[in-house]
CSV table of C-alpha atoms and ligand atoms in Angstrom, one decimal:
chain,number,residue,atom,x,y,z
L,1,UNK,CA,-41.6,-24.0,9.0
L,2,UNK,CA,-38.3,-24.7,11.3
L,3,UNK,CA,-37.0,-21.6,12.7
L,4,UNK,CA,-33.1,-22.8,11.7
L,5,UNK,CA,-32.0,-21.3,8.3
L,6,UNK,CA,-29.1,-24.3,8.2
L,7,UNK,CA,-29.6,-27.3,10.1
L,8,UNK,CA,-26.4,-29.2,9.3
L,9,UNK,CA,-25.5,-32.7,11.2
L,10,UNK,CA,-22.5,-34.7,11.1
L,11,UNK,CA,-21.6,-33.4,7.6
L,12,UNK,CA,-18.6,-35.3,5.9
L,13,UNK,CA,-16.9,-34.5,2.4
L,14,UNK,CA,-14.2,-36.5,0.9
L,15,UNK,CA,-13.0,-35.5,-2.5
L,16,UNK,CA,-12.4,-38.3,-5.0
L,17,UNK,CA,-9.0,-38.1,-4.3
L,18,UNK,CA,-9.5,-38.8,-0.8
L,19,UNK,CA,-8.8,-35.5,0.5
L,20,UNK,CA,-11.3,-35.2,3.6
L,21,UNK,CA,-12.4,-31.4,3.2
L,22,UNK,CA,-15.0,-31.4,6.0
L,23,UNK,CA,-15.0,-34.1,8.6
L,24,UNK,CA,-18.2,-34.3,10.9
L,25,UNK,CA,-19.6,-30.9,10.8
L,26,UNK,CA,-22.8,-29.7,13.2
L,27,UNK,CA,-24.1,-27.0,12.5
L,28,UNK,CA,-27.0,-24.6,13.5
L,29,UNK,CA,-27.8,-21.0,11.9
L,30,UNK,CA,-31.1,-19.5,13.3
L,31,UNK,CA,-33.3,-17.3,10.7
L,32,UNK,CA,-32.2,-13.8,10.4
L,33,UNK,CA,-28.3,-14.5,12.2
L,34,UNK,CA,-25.6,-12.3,11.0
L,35,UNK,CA,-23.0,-16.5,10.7
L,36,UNK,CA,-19.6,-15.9,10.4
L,37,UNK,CA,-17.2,-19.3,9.4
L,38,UNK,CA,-13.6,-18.4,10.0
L,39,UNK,CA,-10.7,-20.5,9.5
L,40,UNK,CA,-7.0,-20.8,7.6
L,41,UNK,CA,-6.9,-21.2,4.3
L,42,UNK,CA,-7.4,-25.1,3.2
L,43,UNK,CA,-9.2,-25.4,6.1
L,44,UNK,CA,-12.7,-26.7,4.5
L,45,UNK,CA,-15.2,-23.2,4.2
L,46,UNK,CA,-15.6,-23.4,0.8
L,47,UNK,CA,-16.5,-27.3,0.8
L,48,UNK,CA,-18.5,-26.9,3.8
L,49,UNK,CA,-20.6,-24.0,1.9
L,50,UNK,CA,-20.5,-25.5,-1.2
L,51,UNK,CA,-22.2,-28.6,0.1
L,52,UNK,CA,-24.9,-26.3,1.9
L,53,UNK,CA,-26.0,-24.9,-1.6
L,54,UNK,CA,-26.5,-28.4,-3.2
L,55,UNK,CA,-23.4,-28.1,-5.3
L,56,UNK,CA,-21.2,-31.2,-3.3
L,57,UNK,CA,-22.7,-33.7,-2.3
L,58,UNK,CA,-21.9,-34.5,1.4
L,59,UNK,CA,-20.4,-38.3,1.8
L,60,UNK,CA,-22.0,-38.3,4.8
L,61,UNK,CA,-24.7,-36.5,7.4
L,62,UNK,CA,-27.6,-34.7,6.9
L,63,UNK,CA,-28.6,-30.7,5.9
L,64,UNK,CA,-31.4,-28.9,6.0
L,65,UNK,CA,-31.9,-25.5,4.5
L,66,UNK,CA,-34.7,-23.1,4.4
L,67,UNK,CA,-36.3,-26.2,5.7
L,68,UNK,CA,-35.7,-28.3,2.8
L,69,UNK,CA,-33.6,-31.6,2.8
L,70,UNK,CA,-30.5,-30.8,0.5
L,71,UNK,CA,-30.8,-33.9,-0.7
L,72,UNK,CA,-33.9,-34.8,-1.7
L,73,UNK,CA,-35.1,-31.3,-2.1
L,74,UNK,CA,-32.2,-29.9,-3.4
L,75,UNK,CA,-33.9,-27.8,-6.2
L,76,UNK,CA,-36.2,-25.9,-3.6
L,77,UNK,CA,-32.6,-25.4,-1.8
L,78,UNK,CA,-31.0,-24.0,-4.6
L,79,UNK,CA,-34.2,-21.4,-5.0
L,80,UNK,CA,-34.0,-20.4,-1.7
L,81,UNK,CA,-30.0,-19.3,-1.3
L,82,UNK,CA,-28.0,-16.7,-2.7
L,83,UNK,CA,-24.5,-17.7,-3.2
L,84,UNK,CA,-21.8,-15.4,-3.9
L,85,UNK,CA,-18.5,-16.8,-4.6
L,86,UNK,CA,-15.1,-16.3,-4.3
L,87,UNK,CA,-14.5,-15.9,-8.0
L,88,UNK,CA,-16.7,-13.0,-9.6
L,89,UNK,CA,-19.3,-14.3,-11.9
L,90,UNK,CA,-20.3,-10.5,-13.3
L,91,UNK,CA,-19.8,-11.0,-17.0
L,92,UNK,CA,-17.7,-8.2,-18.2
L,93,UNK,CA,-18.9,-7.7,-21.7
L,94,UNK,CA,-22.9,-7.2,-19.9
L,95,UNK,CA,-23.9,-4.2,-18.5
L,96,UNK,CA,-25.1,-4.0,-14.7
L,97,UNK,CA,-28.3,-4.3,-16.0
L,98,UNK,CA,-27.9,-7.1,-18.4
L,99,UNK,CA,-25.6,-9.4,-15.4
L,100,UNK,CA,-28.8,-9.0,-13.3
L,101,UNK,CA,-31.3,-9.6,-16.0
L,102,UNK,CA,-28.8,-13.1,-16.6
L,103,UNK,CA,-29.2,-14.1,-13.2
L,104,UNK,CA,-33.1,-13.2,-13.4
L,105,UNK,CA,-33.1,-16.2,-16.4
L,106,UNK,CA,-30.8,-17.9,-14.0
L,107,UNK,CA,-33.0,-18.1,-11.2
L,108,UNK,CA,-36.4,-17.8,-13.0
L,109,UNK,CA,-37.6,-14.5,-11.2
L,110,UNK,CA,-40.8,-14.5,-12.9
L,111,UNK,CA,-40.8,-11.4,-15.9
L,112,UNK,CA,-43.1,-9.5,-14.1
L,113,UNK,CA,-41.2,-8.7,-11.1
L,114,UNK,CA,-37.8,-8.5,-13.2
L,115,UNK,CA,-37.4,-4.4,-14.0
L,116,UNK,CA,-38.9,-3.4,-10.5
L,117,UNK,CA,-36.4,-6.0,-8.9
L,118,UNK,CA,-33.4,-5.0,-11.3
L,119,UNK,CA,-34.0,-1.1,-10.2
L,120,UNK,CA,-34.6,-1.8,-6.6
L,121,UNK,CA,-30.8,-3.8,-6.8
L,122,UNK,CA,-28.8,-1.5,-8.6
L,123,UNK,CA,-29.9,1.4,-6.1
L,124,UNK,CA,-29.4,-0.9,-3.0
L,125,UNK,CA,-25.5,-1.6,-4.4
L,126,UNK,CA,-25.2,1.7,-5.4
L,127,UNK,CA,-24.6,1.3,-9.2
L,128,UNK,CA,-28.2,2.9,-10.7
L,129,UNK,CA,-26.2,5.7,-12.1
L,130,UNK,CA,-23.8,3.1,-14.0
L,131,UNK,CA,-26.9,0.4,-15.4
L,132,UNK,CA,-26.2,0.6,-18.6
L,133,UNK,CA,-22.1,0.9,-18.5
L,134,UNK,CA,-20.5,-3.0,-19.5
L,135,UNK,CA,-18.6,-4.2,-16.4
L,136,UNK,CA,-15.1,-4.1,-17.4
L,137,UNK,CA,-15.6,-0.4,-16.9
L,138,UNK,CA,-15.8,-0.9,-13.3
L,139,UNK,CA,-13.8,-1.2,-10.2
L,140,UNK,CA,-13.2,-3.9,-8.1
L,141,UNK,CA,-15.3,-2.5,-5.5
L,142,UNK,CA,-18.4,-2.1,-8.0
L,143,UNK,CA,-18.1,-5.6,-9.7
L,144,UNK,CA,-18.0,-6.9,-6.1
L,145,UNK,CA,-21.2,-4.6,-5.2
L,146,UNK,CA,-22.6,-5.8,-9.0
L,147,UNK,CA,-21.7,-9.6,-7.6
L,148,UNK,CA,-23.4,-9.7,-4.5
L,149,UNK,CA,-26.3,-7.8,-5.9
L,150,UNK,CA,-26.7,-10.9,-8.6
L,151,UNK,CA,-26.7,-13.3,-5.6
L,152,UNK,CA,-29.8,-11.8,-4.4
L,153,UNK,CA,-32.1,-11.2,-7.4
L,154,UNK,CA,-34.4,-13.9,-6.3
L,155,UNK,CA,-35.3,-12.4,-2.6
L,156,UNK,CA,-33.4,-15.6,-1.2
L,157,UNK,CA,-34.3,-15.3,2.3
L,158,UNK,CA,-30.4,-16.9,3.2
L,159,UNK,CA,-27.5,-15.6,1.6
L,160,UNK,CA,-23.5,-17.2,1.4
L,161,UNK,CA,-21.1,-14.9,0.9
L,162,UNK,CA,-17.3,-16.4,0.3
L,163,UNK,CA,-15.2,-14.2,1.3
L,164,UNK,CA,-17.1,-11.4,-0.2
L,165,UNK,CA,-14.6,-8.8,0.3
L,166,UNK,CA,-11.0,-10.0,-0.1
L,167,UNK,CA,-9.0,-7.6,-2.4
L,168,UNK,CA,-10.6,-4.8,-1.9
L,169,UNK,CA,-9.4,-1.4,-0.3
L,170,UNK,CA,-10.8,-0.5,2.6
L,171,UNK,CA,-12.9,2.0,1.6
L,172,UNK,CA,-14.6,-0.4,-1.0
L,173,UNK,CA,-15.1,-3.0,1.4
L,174,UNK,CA,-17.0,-0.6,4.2
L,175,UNK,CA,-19.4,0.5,1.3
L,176,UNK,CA,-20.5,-3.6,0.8
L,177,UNK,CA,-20.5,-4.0,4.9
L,178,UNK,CA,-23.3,-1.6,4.8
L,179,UNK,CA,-25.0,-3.8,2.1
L,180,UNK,CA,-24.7,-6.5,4.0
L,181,UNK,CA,-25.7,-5.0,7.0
L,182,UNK,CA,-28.9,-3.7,5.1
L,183,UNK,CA,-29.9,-6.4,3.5
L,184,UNK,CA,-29.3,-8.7,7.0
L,185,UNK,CA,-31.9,-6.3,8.7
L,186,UNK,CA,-34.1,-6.8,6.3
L,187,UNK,CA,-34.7,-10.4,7.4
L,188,UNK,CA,-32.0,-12.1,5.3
L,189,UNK,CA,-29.6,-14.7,6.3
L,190,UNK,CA,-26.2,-14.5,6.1
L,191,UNK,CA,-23.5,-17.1,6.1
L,192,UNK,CA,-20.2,-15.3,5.9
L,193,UNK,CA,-16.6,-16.2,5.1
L,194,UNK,CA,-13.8,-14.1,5.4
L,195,UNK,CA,-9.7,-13.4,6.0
L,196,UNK,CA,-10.4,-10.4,7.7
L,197,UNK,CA,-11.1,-10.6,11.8
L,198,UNK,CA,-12.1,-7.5,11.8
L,199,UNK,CA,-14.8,-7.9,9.6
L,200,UNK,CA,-16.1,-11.0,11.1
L,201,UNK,CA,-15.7,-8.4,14.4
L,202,UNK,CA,-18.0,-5.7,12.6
L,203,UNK,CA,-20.5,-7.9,11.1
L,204,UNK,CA,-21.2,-11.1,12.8
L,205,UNK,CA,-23.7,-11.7,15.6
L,206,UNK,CA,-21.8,-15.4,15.9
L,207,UNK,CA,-18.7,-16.9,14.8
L,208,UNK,CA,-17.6,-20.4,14.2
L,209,UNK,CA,-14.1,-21.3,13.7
L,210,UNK,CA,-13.4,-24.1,11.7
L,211,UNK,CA,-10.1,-26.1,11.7
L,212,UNK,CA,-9.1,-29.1,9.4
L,213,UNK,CA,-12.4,-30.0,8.5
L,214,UNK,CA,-13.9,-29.6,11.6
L,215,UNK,CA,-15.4,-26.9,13.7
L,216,UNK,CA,-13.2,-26.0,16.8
L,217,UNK,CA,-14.8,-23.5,18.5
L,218,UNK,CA,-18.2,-21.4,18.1
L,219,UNK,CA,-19.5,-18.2,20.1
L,220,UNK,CA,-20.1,-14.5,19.9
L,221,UNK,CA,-17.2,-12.5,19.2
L,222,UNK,CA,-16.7,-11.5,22.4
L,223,UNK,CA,-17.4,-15.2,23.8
L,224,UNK,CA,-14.5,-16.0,21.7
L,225,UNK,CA,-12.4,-13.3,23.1
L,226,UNK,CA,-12.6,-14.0,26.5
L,227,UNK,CA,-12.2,-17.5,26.0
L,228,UNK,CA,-8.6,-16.2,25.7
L,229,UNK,CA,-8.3,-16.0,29.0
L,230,UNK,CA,-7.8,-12.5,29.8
L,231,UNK,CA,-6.2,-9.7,28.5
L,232,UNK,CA,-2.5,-8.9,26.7
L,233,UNK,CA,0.4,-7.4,28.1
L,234,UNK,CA,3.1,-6.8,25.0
L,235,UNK,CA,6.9,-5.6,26.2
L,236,UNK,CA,9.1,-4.2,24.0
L,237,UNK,CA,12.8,-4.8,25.2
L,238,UNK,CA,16.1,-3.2,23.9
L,239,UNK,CA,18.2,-6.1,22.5
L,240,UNK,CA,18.4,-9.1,20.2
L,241,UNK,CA,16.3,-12.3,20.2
L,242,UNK,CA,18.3,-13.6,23.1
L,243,UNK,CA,17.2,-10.7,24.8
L,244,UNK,CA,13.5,-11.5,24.2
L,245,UNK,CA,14.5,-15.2,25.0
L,246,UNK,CA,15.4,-14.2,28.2
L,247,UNK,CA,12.7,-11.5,28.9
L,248,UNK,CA,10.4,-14.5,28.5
L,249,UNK,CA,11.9,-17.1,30.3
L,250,UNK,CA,11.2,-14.4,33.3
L,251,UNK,CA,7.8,-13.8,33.0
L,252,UNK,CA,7.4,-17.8,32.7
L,253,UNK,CA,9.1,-17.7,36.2
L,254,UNK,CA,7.7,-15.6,38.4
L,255,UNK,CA,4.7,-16.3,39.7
L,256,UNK,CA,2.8,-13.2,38.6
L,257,UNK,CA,0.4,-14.8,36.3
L,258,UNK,CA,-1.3,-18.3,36.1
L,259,UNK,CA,0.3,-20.7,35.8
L,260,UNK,CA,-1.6,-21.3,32.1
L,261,UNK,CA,-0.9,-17.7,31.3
L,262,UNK,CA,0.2,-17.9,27.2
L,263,UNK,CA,3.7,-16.3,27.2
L,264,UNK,CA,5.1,-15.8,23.9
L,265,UNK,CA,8.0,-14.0,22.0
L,266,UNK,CA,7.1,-11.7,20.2
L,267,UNK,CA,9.3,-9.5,17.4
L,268,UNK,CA,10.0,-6.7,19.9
L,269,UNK,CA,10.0,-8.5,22.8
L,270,UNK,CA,7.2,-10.8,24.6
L,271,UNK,CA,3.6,-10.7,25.3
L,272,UNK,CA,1.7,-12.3,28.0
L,273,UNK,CA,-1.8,-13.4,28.0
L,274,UNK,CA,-3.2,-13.4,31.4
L,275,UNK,CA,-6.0,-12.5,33.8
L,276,UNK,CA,-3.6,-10.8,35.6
L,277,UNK,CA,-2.1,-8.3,32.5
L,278,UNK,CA,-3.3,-5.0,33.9
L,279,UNK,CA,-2.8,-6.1,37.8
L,280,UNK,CA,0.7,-7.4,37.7
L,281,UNK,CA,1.9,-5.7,34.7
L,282,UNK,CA,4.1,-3.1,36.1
L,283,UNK,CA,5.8,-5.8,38.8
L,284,UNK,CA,7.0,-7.8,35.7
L,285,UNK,CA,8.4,-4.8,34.4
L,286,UNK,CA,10.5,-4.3,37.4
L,287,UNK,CA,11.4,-8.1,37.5
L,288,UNK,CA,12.5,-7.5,34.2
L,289,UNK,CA,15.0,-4.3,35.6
L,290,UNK,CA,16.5,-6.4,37.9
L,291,UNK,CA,17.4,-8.8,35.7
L,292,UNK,CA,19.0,-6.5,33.6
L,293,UNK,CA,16.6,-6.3,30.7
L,294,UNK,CA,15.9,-2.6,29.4
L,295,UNK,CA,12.2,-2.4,28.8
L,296,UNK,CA,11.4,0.1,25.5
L,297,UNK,CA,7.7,0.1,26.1
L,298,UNK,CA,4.7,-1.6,27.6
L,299,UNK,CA,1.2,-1.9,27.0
L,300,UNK,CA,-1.9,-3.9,28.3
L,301,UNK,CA,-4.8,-4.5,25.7
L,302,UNK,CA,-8.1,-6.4,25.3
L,303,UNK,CA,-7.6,-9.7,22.5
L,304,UNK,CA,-8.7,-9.5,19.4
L,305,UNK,CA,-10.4,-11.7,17.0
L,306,UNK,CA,-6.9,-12.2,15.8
L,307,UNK,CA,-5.7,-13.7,19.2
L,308,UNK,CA,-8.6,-15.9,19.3
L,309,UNK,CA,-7.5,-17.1,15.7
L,310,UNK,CA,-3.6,-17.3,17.6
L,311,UNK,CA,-4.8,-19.0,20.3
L,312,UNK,CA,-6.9,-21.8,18.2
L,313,UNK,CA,-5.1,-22.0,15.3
L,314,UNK,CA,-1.4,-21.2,16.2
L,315,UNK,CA,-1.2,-18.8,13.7
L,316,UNK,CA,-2.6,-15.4,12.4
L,317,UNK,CA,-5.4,-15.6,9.6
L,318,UNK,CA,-5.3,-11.4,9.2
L,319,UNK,CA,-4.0,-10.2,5.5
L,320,UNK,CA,-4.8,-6.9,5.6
L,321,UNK,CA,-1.3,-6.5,3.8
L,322,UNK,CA,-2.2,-9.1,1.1
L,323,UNK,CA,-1.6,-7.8,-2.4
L,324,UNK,CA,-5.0,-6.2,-4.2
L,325,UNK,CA,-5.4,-8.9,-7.6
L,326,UNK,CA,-4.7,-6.7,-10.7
L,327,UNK,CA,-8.0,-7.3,-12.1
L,328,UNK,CA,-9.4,-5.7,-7.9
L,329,UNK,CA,-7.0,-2.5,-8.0
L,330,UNK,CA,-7.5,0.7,-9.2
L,331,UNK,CA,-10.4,1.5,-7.4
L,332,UNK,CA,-9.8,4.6,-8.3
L,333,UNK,CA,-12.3,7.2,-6.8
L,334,UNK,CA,-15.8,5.3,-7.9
L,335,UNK,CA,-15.9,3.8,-4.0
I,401,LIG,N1,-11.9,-30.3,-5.9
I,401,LIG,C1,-11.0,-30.7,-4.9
I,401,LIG,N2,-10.4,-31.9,-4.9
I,401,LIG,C2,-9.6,-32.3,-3.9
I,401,LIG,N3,-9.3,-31.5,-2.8
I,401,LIG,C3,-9.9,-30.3,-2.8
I,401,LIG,C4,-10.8,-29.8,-3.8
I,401,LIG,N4,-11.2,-28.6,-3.4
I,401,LIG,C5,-10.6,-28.3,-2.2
I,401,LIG,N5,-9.9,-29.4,-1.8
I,401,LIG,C6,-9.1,-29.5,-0.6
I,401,LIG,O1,-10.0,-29.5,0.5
I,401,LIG,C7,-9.5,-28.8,1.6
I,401,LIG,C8,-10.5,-27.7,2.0
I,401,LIG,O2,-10.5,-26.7,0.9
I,401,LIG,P1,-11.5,-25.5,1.0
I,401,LIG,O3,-11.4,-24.8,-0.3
I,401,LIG,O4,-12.9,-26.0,1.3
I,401,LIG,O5,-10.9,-24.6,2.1
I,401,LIG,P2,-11.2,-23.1,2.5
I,401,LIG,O6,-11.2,-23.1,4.0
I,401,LIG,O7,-12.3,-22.6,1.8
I,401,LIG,O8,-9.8,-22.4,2.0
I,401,LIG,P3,-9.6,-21.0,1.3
I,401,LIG,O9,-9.8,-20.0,2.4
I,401,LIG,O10,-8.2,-21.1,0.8
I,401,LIG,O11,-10.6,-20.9,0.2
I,401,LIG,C9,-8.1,-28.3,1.2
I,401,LIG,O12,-7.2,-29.2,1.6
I,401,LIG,C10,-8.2,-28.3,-0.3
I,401,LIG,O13,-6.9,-28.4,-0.9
């Protein structure tokens, strides 16, 4: 058997409406990796998993999955994923028990090996005390933990998880890390998607970055963050934009930093991306004196996943300050 969980070449997917979702994807997840696939929103994750599980049909390229051709094998594809998606499919008028006995029938665990599998779940997501309670009792955090524990009822030995945790507090979403975690240690799989950096930060042993269809850049987190280029001095400055304009126009000037250094205005005043952050730091502050600029406060940091995302997408994915869904809040004290 090939050592590659997902062996994915030159994948293309153009919806009828000739929207080109993904457009040439290659794509390698060794057995056992902790994936991570990051991008904006719109920017093809869903499509791209959705054709790995057999439920798209790529217009073009090839994919292999547990070893299996997704298109000609596409049935011993589908037994050998879990696939949790974005939109819950707990059924709230089932108890726990009942959702995993559903996807049990779903995915033909043989009778046998249903109650010993069903128990072993529930205790792994934390909800044996609450088997027999219907779902719409729950929180988001425990329909979430319910969901992903229905994605793996079959021992799939490679797991997609779509954005697993959005809308949850982060309390809640810390509780399903460790599942992850767990269940990723065990041997399985896992090809995550998320909004959150940090998570991907946490969780993933490799990222890749996907962009209009297309994957733009792919690495360890920390490959990714020092292909940044260096490290981030922010300045705060007294004074209005103009002020910031100007701060800016400075540090473009001198010849402090490389000449590719990022310089940016930022809502309090600049930031500069450079090798030479920490070194030179302190002489842009007194360029900036002399110029007449008050400086309110300095300081020099590593990047983060989040400038990486900056960097190669122009913009910020993070949401931590998205609104929780009704139907996710009131967690309550259950996580
Ligand atoms: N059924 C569809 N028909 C036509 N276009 C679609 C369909 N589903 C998605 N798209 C488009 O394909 C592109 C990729 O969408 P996709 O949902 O794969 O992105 P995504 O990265 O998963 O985004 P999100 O984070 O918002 O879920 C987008 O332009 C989207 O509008």
């Amino acid at each position: 058997m090939t050592d590659d969980a997902i062996a994915a070449e030159g994948v293309e997917l153009t919806y009828a409406d000739g929207t080109q979702a993904v457009r040439g994807i290659d794509l390698t997840v060794p057995r056992g990796e902790f994936f991570g696939f990051l991008g904006p929103n719109g920017a093809g994750k869903t499509t791209t998993i959705k054709t790995l599980v057999t439920l798209l049909r790529p217009t073009a390229g090839s994919i292999r999955v547990n070893g299996f051709d997704a298109e000609s094998e596409g049935r011993a594809v589908r037994e050998t994923v879990g696939y949790m998606a974005q939109e819950t499919s707990v059924d709230p008028e089932l108890t726990a028990r009942e959702n995993l006995r559903f996807a049990c029938d779903a995915y033909g665990v043989p009778r046998s090996e249903r109650a010993d599998r069903i128990d072993e779940l529930l205790a792994l997501v934390d909800l044996a005390d609450v088997a027999d309670k219907r779902a719409d009792d729950f929180s988001g955090g425990m329909r979430k933990r319910l969901d992903a524990a229905t994605a793996l009822v079959h021992s799939p030995p490679l797991v997609f998880l779509d954005e697993p945790t959005t809308g949850l507090d982060p309390k809640a979403r810390n509780r399903l890390w460790e599942y992850f975690r767990d269940i990723n240690e065990r041997g399985t799989t896992i090809f995550l998607t998320t909004q959150y950096l940090e998570e991907a930060d946490a969780l993933c042993d490799r990222l890749a970055v996907i962009l209009d269809g297309q994957i733009v850049s792919d690495g360890s987190p920390e490959q990714l963050k020092r292909e940044v280029g260096g490290e981030i001095l922010e300045v705060s400055v007294d004074g209005d934009e103009r002020a910031r304009e100007q701060a800016a126009d400075i540090a473009r000037s001198t010849d402090l930093f490389e000449a590719d250094a990022a310089v940016e205005v930022t809502d309090h005043g600049l930031s500069v991306t450079s090798e030479r952050a920490r070194s030179k730091g302190t002489d842009l502050l007194v360029a900036l004196r002399d110029a007449g600029i008050a400086v309110t406060g300095f300081n020099v940091r590593a990047p983060t996943l989040d400038d990486v995302f900056l960097a190669i997408t122009g913009d910020h994915v993070e949401i931590e300050d998205a609104e929780v869904p009704d139907e996710l809040a009131a967690d309550g004290g259950r996580d």
